XYZ file of C-alpha atoms in Angstrom:
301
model
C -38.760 -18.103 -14.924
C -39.678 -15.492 -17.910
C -36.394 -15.188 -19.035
C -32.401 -15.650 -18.500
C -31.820 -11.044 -18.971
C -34.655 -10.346 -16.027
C -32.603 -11.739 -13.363
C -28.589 -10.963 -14.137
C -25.279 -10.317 -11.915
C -23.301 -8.050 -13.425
C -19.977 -6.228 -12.757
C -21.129 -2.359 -13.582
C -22.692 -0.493 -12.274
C -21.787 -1.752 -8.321
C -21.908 -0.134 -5.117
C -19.396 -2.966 -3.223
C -17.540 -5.772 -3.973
C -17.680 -6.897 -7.627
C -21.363 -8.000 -8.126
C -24.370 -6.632 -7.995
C -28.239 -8.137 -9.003
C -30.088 -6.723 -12.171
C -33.903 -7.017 -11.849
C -35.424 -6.139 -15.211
C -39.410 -6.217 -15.704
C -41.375 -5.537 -19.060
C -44.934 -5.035 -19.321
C -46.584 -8.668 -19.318
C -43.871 -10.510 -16.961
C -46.364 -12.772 -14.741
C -44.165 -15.530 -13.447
C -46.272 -16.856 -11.077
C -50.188 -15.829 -12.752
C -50.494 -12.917 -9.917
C -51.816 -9.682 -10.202
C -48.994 -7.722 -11.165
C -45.716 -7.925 -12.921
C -42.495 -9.100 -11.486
C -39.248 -10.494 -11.203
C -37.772 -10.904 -7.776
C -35.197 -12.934 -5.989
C -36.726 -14.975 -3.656
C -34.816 -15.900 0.183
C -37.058 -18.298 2.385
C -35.280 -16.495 5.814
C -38.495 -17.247 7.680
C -38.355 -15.021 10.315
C -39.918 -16.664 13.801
C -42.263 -14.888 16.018
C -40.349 -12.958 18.743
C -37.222 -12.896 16.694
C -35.282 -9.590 15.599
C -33.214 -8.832 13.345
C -31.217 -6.062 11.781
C -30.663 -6.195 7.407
C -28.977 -3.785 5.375
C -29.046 -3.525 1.504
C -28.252 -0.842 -1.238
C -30.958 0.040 -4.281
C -29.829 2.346 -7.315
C -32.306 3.321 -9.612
C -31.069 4.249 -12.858
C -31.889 7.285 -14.938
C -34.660 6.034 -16.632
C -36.592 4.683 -14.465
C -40.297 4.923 -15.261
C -42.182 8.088 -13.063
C -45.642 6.896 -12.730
C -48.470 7.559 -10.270
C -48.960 3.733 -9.541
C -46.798 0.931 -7.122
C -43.160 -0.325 -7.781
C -42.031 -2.686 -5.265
C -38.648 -2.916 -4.791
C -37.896 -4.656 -1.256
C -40.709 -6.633 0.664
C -40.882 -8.974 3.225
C -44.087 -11.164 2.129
C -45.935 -13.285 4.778
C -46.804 -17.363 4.072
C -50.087 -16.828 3.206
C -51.267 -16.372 -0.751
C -53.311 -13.584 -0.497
C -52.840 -10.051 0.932
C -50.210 -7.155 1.335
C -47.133 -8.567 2.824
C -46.241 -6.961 6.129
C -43.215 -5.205 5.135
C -42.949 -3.283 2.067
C -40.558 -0.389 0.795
C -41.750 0.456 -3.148
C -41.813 3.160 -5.420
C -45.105 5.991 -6.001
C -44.861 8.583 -8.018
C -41.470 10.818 -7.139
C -41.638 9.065 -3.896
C -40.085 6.366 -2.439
C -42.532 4.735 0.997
C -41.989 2.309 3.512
C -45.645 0.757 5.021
C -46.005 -1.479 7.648
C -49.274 -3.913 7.845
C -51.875 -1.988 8.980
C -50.546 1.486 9.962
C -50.031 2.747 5.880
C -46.776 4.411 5.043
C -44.532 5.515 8.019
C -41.764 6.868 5.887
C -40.927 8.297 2.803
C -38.685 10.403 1.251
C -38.186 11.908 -2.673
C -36.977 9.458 -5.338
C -33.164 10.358 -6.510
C -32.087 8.037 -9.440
C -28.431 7.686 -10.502
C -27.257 7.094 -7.163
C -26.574 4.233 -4.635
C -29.450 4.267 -1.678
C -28.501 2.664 1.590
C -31.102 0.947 3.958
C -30.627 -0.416 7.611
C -34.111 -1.596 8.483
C -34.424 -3.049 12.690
C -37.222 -5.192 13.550
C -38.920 -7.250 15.385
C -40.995 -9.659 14.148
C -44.524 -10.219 16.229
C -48.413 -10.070 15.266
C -48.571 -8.187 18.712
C -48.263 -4.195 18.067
C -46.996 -4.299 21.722
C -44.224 -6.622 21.241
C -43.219 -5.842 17.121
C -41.223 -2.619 16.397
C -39.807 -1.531 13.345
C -36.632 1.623 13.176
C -34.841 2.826 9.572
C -31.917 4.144 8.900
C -31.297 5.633 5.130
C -28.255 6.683 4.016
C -26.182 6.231 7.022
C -29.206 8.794 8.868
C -31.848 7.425 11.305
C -35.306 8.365 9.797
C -37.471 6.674 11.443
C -37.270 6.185 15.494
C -38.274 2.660 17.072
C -42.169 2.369 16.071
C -44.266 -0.283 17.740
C -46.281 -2.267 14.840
C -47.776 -5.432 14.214
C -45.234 -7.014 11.557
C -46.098 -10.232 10.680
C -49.762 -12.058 10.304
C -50.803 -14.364 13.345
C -50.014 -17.630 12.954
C -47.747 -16.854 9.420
C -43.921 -16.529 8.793
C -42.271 -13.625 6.460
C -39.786 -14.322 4.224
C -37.784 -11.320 1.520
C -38.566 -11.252 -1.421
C -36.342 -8.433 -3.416
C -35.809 -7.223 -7.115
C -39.098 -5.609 -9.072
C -42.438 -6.151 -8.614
C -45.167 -3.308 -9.999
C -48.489 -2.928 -11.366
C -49.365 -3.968 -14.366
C -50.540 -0.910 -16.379
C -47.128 0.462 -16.318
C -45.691 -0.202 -19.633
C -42.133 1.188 -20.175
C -39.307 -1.457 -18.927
C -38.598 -0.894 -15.571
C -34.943 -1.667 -14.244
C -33.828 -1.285 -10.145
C -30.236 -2.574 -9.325
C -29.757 -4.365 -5.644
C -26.720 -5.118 -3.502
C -24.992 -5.632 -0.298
C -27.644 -7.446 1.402
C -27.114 -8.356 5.068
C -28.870 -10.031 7.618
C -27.620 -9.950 11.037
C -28.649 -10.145 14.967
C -26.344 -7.465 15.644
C -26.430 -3.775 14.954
C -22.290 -3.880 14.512
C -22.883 -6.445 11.647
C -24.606 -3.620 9.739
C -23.185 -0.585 10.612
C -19.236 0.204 9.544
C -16.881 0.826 12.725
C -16.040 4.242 13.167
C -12.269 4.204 13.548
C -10.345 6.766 15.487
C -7.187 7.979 15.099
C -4.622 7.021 17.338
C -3.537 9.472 20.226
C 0.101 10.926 19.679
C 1.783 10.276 22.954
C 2.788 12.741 24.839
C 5.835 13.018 27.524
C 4.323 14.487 30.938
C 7.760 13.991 32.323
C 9.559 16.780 29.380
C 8.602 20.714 29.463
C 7.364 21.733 26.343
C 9.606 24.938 26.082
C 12.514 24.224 29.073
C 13.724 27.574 30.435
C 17.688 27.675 31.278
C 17.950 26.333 34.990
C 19.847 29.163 37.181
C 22.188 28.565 40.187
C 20.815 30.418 42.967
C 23.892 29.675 44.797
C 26.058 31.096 42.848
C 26.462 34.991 42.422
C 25.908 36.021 39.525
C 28.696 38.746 39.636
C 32.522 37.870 40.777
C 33.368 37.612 44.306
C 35.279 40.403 45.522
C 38.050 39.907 48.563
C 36.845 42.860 51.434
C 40.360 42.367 52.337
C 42.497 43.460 49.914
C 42.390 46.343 48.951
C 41.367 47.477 45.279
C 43.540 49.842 44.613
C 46.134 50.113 47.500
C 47.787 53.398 48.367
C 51.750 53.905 49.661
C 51.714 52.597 53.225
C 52.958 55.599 55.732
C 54.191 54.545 58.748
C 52.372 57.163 61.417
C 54.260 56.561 64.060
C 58.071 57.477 62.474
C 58.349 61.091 62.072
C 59.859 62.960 59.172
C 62.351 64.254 60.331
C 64.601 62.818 63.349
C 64.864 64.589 66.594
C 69.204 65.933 66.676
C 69.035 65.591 70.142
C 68.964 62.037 69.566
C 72.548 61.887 68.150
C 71.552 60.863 64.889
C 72.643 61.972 61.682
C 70.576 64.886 59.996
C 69.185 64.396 56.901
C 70.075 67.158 54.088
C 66.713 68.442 53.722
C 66.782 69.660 57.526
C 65.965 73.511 58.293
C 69.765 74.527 58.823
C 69.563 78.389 61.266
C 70.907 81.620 59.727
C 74.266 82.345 60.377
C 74.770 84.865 62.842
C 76.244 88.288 61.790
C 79.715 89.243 63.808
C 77.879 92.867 64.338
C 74.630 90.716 65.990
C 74.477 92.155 69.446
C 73.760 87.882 69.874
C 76.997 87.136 68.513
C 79.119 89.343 70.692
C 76.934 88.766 73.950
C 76.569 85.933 73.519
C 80.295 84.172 73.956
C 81.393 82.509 77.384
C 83.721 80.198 78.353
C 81.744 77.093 78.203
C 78.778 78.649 75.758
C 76.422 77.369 77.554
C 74.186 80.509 77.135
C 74.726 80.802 73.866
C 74.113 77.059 72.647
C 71.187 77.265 74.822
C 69.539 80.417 73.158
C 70.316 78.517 69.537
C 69.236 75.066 70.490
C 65.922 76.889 71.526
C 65.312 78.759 68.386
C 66.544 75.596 66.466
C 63.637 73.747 68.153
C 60.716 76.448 67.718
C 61.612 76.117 63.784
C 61.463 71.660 63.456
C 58.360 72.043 65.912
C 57.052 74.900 63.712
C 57.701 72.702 60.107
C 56.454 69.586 61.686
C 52.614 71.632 62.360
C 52.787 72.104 58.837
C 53.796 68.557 57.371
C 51.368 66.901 59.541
């Protein structure tokens, strides 16, 4: 209405998407013969008693914009009426930015930072009724102001939003805020981002993580060993053969038998000892022959 440069959409600088709304204002800009200068975008939403809503929108104010100890409106949501405060207003004082509600003056606030993209989540309910109308903020992704019964709209009177610049009019250097993003939702998941977790890396129950070697306890771990046979089996010796035969069996003696002295011709044995069948004599020598086996075997065995 002043001009086509006080209301542009331009490509740089953004803060989503590829747009974003310029609102310029220069000392003197009076579209509607108001107190104040402006130039705003205007939506007719309308909000209805007893209806809520959640909006979201991002603000960037650039370097320059002007510090002065007087009002700079940059988001309001302006009742039907033609005269007054609007309900809602979030604006610009000093260093400061504020956010007021009707009759309960500024409920939050928080130091001005220029350069940089500002995010706003702003809950409410819309109802002349302080009992029934609440308002909650969220700036910059934190929750600064907890659910706060208010009175938000005028009895019998709609709101509508009204966004871009609107000031007072004894500030004289050109004022510039930049706007975008702007949702309006029923929904609190319409506003906010999902957070998105990662997915879980599965994991087999069924598999140790570090198997240990399975072991047969069945099975010996050293080599059976036969009790049986014998490790390291001596000769066999037959016990009950002796060594040397008996010559009174009739068998033959071996050459390593104890063979008796021969008797001397002068042994008074020899010469008594001779009769006709030599029975006394074979006697006395098979008796001495027997003392010496019977002596050898005591010392074998």
């Amino acid at each position: 209405m002043v001009s086509s440069d006080r209301l542009q959409v331009v490509t740089s600088p953004v803060a989503e998407g590829k747009y974003a709304l310029k609102a310029t204002v220069k000392q003197g800009d009076d579209p509607i013969n108001s107190s104040g200068n402006r130039n705003e975008l205007v939506y007719l939403s309308r909000e209805k008693v007893g209806s809520e809503y959640w909006y979201r929108w991002k603000v960037m104010f650039p370097n320059d914009f002007p510090s002065v100890d007087a009002w700079q409106l940059f988001t309001q949501w302006h009742h039907d009426g033609c005269c007054g405060s609007p309900p809602v207003e979030f604006f610009v004082k000093g260093e400061v930015i504020r956010m007021t509600v009707n009759d309960s003056g500024t409920v939050w606030s928080t130091p001005l930072k220029r350069g940089v993209w500002q995010e706003f989540v702003f809950h409410v309910k819309w109802s002349p009724d302080p009992s029934v109308g609440f308002v909650e903020l969220w700036h910059n992704g934190k929750q600064v102001l907890a659910k706060k019964k208010a009175m938000t709209m005028y009895a019998g009177q709609s709101s509508y939003l009204k966004m871009g610049l609107y000031r007072d009019d004894s500030i004289t250097p050109v004022g510039v805020v930049y706007h975008d993003g702007y949702i309006q939702a029923t929904s609190r998941e319409d506003v906010f981002p999902p957070v998105v977790q990662p997915d879980p890396q599965p994991v087999d129950a069924g598999s140790p993580v570090d198997p240990d070697p399975v072991v047969d306890a069945g099975s010996p771990v050293d080599p059976v060993v036969d009790a049986g046979s014998p490790v390291d089996p001596g000769p066999v010796v037959d016990a009950g053969s002796s060594v040397d035969p008996d010559p009174t069996q009739g068998g033959t003696k071996p050459d390593t038998a104890v063979k008796p002295l021969p008797l001397d011709e002068g042994d008074e044995r020899y010469q008594g000892g001779c009769s006709a069948s030599g029975g006394s004599l074979a006697a006395f020598s098979l008796l001495g022959l027997l003392g010496l086996l019977g002596s050898r075997r005591r010392r074998r065995s």
